[in-house]
């Protein structure tokens, strides 16, 4: 995100009020995210439970951020895959977190 903010900064005035999505471009499910995080951490489990019917009206459903607009505008592209980003986050927290 910091790279994207720094890239858009010099042209921000020309794009005032516009929305730029940031994302990896590859959709993934919450289960896939959890499975990859468990692999990176080396432990953990996932349990699936039925979604409560009364929550269906507030469920946002599926979403995958499309970064094409910012890529066209300032040539920004994600540097890491989901797995690489998870690995870097876990490594940082292991080194510096409590």
mmCIF file with all atom_site columns, C-alpha atoms in Angstrom:
data_model
loop_
_atom_site.group_PDB
_atom_site.id
_atom_site.type_symbol
_atom_site.label_atom_id
_atom_site.label_alt_id
_atom_site.label_comp_id
_atom_site.label_asym_id
_atom_site.label_entity_id
_atom_site.label_seq_id
_atom_site.pdbx_PDB_ins_code
_atom_site.Cartn_x
_atom_site.Cartn_y
_atom_site.Cartn_z
_atom_site.occupancy
_atom_site.B_iso_or_equiv
_atom_site.pdbx_formal_charge
_atom_site.auth_seq_id
_atom_site.auth_comp_id
_atom_site.auth_asym_id
_atom_site.auth_atom_id
_atom_site.pdbx_PDB_model_num
ATOM 1  C CA . UNK A 1 1  ? 0.000   0.000   0.000   1.00 0.00 ? 1  UNK A CA 1
ATOM 2  C CA . UNK A 1 2  ? 2.796   2.392   0.811   1.00 0.00 ? 2  UNK A CA 1
ATOM 3  C CA . UNK A 1 3  ? 4.259   1.893   -2.680  1.00 0.00 ? 3  UNK A CA 1
ATOM 4  C CA . UNK A 1 4  ? 0.860   2.636   -4.213  1.00 0.00 ? 4  UNK A CA 1
ATOM 5  C CA . UNK A 1 5  ? 0.428   5.803   -2.125  1.00 0.00 ? 5  UNK A CA 1
ATOM 6  C CA . UNK A 1 6  ? 3.895   7.003   -3.070  1.00 0.00 ? 6  UNK A CA 1
ATOM 7  C CA . UNK A 1 7  ? 3.224   6.262   -6.747  1.00 0.00 ? 7  UNK A CA 1
ATOM 8  C CA . UNK A 1 8  ? -0.101  8.100   -6.843  1.00 0.00 ? 8  UNK A CA 1
ATOM 9  C CA . UNK A 1 9  ? 1.112   11.070  -4.759  1.00 0.00 ? 9  UNK A CA 1
ATOM 10 C CA . UNK A 1 10 ? 2.695   13.081  -7.595  1.00 0.00 ? 10 UNK A CA 1
ATOM 11 C CA . UNK A 1 11 ? -0.491  12.847  -9.711  1.00 0.00 ? 11 UNK A CA 1
ATOM 12 C CA . UNK A 1 12 ? -3.043  12.939  -6.876  1.00 0.00 ? 12 UNK A CA 1
ATOM 13 C CA . UNK A 1 13 ? -4.267  16.465  -7.659  1.00 0.00 ? 13 UNK A CA 1
ATOM 14 C CA . UNK A 1 14 ? -5.188  15.433  -11.201 1.00 0.00 ? 14 UNK A CA 1
ATOM 15 C CA . UNK A 1 15 ? -7.204  12.488  -9.821  1.00 0.00 ? 15 UNK A CA 1
ATOM 16 C CA . UNK A 1 16 ? -8.870  14.167  -6.828  1.00 0.00 ? 16 UNK A CA 1
ATOM 17 C CA . UNK A 1 17 ? -12.004 12.300  -5.763  1.00 0.00 ? 17 UNK A CA 1
ATOM 18 C CA . UNK A 1 18 ? -11.235 9.190   -7.779  1.00 0.00 ? 18 UNK A CA 1
ATOM 19 C CA . UNK A 1 19 ? -11.103 5.713   -6.294  1.00 0.00 ? 19 UNK A CA 1
ATOM 20 C CA . UNK A 1 20 ? -8.179  3.362   -6.871  1.00 0.00 ? 20 UNK A CA 1
ATOM 21 C CA . UNK A 1 21 ? -8.475  -0.232  -5.700  1.00 0.00 ? 21 UNK A CA 1
ATOM 22 C CA . UNK A 1 22 ? -5.438  -2.133  -4.513  1.00 0.00 ? 22 UNK A CA 1
ATOM 23 C CA . UNK A 1 23 ? -5.330  -5.889  -4.663  1.00 0.00 ? 23 UNK A CA 1
ATOM 24 C CA . UNK A 1 24 ? -3.440  -8.877  -5.887  1.00 0.00 ? 24 UNK A CA 1
ATOM 25 C CA . UNK A 1 25 ? -5.690  -9.543  -8.844  1.00 0.00 ? 25 UNK A CA 1
ATOM 26 C CA . UNK A 1 26 ? -6.239  -13.179 -7.929  1.00 0.00 ? 26 UNK A CA 1
ATOM 27 C CA . UNK A 1 27 ? -9.455  -14.007 -6.079  1.00 0.00 ? 27 UNK A CA 1
ATOM 28 C CA . UNK A 1 28 ? -9.300  -16.351 -3.093  1.00 0.00 ? 28 UNK A CA 1
ATOM 29 C CA . UNK A 1 29 ? -11.797 -17.645 -0.593  1.00 0.00 ? 29 UNK A CA 1
ATOM 30 C CA . UNK A 1 30 ? -11.616 -17.075 3.128   1.00 0.00 ? 30 UNK A CA 1
ATOM 31 C CA . UNK A 1 31 ? -10.913 -20.814 3.452   1.00 0.00 ? 31 UNK A CA 1
ATOM 32 C CA . UNK A 1 32 ? -7.987  -20.559 1.021   1.00 0.00 ? 32 UNK A CA 1
ATOM 33 C CA . UNK A 1 33 ? -6.606  -17.635 3.033   1.00 0.00 ? 33 UNK A CA 1
ATOM 34 C CA . UNK A 1 34 ? -6.901  -19.610 6.263   1.00 0.00 ? 34 UNK A CA 1
ATOM 35 C CA . UNK A 1 35 ? -5.299  -22.705 4.709   1.00 0.00 ? 35 UNK A CA 1
ATOM 36 C CA . UNK A 1 36 ? -2.352  -20.679 3.384   1.00 0.00 ? 36 UNK A CA 1
ATOM 37 C CA . UNK A 1 37 ? -1.881  -18.955 6.731   1.00 0.00 ? 37 UNK A CA 1
ATOM 38 C CA . UNK A 1 38 ? -1.852  -22.323 8.513   1.00 0.00 ? 38 UNK A CA 1
ATOM 39 C CA . UNK A 1 39 ? 0.777   -23.570 6.053   1.00 0.00 ? 39 UNK A CA 1
ATOM 40 C CA . UNK A 1 40 ? 2.939   -20.478 6.601   1.00 0.00 ? 40 UNK A CA 1
ATOM 41 C CA . UNK A 1 41 ? 2.619   -20.596 10.391  1.00 0.00 ? 41 UNK A CA 1
ATOM 42 C CA . UNK A 1 42 ? 3.067   -24.355 10.477  1.00 0.00 ? 42 UNK A CA 1
ATOM 43 C CA . UNK A 1 43 ? 0.142   -25.045 12.764  1.00 0.00 ? 43 UNK A CA 1
ATOM 44 C CA . UNK A 1 44 ? -3.545  -24.386 13.261  1.00 0.00 ? 44 UNK A CA 1
ATOM 45 C CA . UNK A 1 45 ? -6.905  -25.705 12.183  1.00 0.00 ? 45 UNK A CA 1
ATOM 46 C CA . UNK A 1 46 ? -9.986  -24.392 10.452  1.00 0.00 ? 46 UNK A CA 1
ATOM 47 C CA . UNK A 1 47 ? -13.559 -25.211 11.387  1.00 0.00 ? 47 UNK A CA 1
ATOM 48 C CA . UNK A 1 48 ? -16.476 -24.388 9.142   1.00 0.00 ? 48 UNK A CA 1
ATOM 49 C CA . UNK A 1 49 ? -19.846 -23.539 10.630  1.00 0.00 ? 49 UNK A CA 1
ATOM 50 C CA . UNK A 1 50 ? -23.080 -22.703 8.814   1.00 0.00 ? 50 UNK A CA 1
ATOM 51 C CA . UNK A 1 51 ? -23.619 -19.005 8.122   1.00 0.00 ? 51 UNK A CA 1
ATOM 52 C CA . UNK A 1 52 ? -26.544 -17.761 10.234  1.00 0.00 ? 52 UNK A CA 1
ATOM 53 C CA . UNK A 1 53 ? -29.615 -17.109 8.096   1.00 0.00 ? 53 UNK A CA 1
ATOM 54 C CA . UNK A 1 54 ? -30.251 -13.747 9.774   1.00 0.00 ? 54 UNK A CA 1
ATOM 55 C CA . UNK A 1 55 ? -26.809 -12.548 8.611   1.00 0.00 ? 55 UNK A CA 1
ATOM 56 C CA . UNK A 1 56 ? -27.520 -13.177 4.916   1.00 0.00 ? 56 UNK A CA 1
ATOM 57 C CA . UNK A 1 57 ? -28.932 -9.678  4.440   1.00 0.00 ? 57 UNK A CA 1
ATOM 58 C CA . UNK A 1 58 ? -25.651 -8.052  5.531   1.00 0.00 ? 58 UNK A CA 1
ATOM 59 C CA . UNK A 1 59 ? -23.262 -10.466 3.804   1.00 0.00 ? 59 UNK A CA 1
ATOM 60 C CA . UNK A 1 60 ? -21.210 -8.534  1.246   1.00 0.00 ? 60 UNK A CA 1
ATOM 61 C CA . UNK A 1 61 ? -20.606 -11.665 -0.798  1.00 0.00 ? 61 UNK A CA 1
ATOM 62 C CA . UNK A 1 62 ? -17.571 -12.171 -2.986  1.00 0.00 ? 62 UNK A CA 1
ATOM 63 C CA . UNK A 1 63 ? -15.139 -9.380  -3.797  1.00 0.00 ? 63 UNK A CA 1
ATOM 64 C CA . UNK A 1 64 ? -11.831 -9.256  -5.633  1.00 0.00 ? 64 UNK A CA 1
ATOM 65 C CA . UNK A 1 65 ? -10.069 -5.885  -5.852  1.00 0.00 ? 65 UNK A CA 1
ATOM 66 C CA . UNK A 1 66 ? -9.199  -4.946  -9.430  1.00 0.00 ? 66 UNK A CA 1
ATOM 67 C CA . UNK A 1 67 ? -6.013  -2.874  -9.563  1.00 0.00 ? 67 UNK A CA 1
ATOM 68 C CA . UNK A 1 68 ? -6.156  -2.171  -13.317 1.00 0.00 ? 68 UNK A CA 1
ATOM 69 C CA . UNK A 1 69 ? -6.952  1.538   -12.900 1.00 0.00 ? 69 UNK A CA 1
ATOM 70 C CA . UNK A 1 70 ? -3.956  2.349   -10.696 1.00 0.00 ? 70 UNK A CA 1
ATOM 71 C CA . UNK A 1 71 ? -1.771  0.119   -12.886 1.00 0.00 ? 71 UNK A CA 1
ATOM 72 C CA . UNK A 1 72 ? -2.769  2.147   -15.958 1.00 0.00 ? 72 UNK A CA 1
ATOM 73 C CA . UNK A 1 73 ? -2.406  5.468   -14.137 1.00 0.00 ? 73 UNK A CA 1
ATOM 74 C CA . UNK A 1 74 ? 0.960   5.054   -12.414 1.00 0.00 ? 74 UNK A CA 1
ATOM 75 C CA . UNK A 1 75 ? 2.128   1.564   -13.437 1.00 0.00 ? 75 UNK A CA 1
ATOM 76 C CA . UNK A 1 76 ? 1.663   0.211   -9.900  1.00 0.00 ? 76 UNK A CA 1
ATOM 77 C CA . UNK A 1 77 ? 1.486   -3.557  -9.567  1.00 0.00 ? 77 UNK A CA 1
ATOM 78 C CA . UNK A 1 78 ? 1.414   -5.780  -6.482  1.00 0.00 ? 78 UNK A CA 1
ATOM 79 C CA . UNK A 1 79 ? 4.889   -7.042  -5.617  1.00 0.00 ? 79 UNK A CA 1
ATOM 80 C CA . UNK A 1 80 ? 3.950   -10.141 -3.663  1.00 0.00 ? 80 UNK A CA 1
ATOM 81 C CA . UNK A 1 81 ? 1.530   -13.000 -3.908  1.00 0.00 ? 81 UNK A CA 1
ATOM 82 C CA . UNK A 1 82 ? -0.865  -13.649 -1.055  1.00 0.00 ? 82 UNK A CA 1
ATOM 83 C CA . UNK A 1 83 ? 1.356   -16.439 0.254   1.00 0.00 ? 83 UNK A CA 1
ATOM 84 C CA . UNK A 1 84 ? 4.505   -14.283 0.095   1.00 0.00 ? 84 UNK A CA 1
ATOM 85 C CA . UNK A 1 85 ? 2.721   -11.439 1.900   1.00 0.00 ? 85 UNK A CA 1
ATOM 86 C CA . UNK A 1 86 ? 1.526   -13.810 4.610   1.00 0.00 ? 86 UNK A CA 1
ATOM 87 C CA . UNK A 1 87 ? 5.027   -15.243 4.967   1.00 0.00 ? 87 UNK A CA 1
ATOM 88 C CA . UNK A 1 88 ? 6.589   -11.785 5.308   1.00 0.00 ? 88 UNK A CA 1
ATOM 89 C CA . UNK A 1 89 ? 3.964   -10.767 7.877   1.00 0.00 ? 89 UNK A CA 1
ATOM 90 C CA . UNK A 1 90 ? 4.457   -13.913 9.950   1.00 0.00 ? 90 UNK A CA 1
ATOM 91 C CA . UNK A 1 91 ? 8.246   -13.565 9.756   1.00 0.00 ? 91 UNK A CA 1
ATOM 92 C CA . UNK A 1 92 ? 8.034   -9.943  10.927  1.00 0.00 ? 92 UNK A CA 1
ATOM 93 C CA . UNK A 1 93 ? 5.706   -10.764 13.800  1.00 0.00 ? 93 UNK A CA 1
ATOM 94 C CA . UNK A 1 94 ? 7.920   -13.643 14.896  1.00 0.00 ? 94 UNK A CA 1
ATOM 95 C CA . UNK A 1 95 ? 10.954  -11.362 14.885  1.00 0.00 ? 95 UNK A CA 1
ATOM 96 C CA . UNK A 1 96 ? 9.353   -8.248  16.414  1.00 0.00 ? 96 UNK A CA 1
ATOM 97 C CA . UNK A 1 97 ? 5.961   -9.070  17.887  1.00 0.00 ? 97 UNK A CA 1
ATOM 98 C CA . UNK A 1 98 ? 4.946   -10.117 21.343  1.00 0.00 ? 98 UNK A CA 1
#
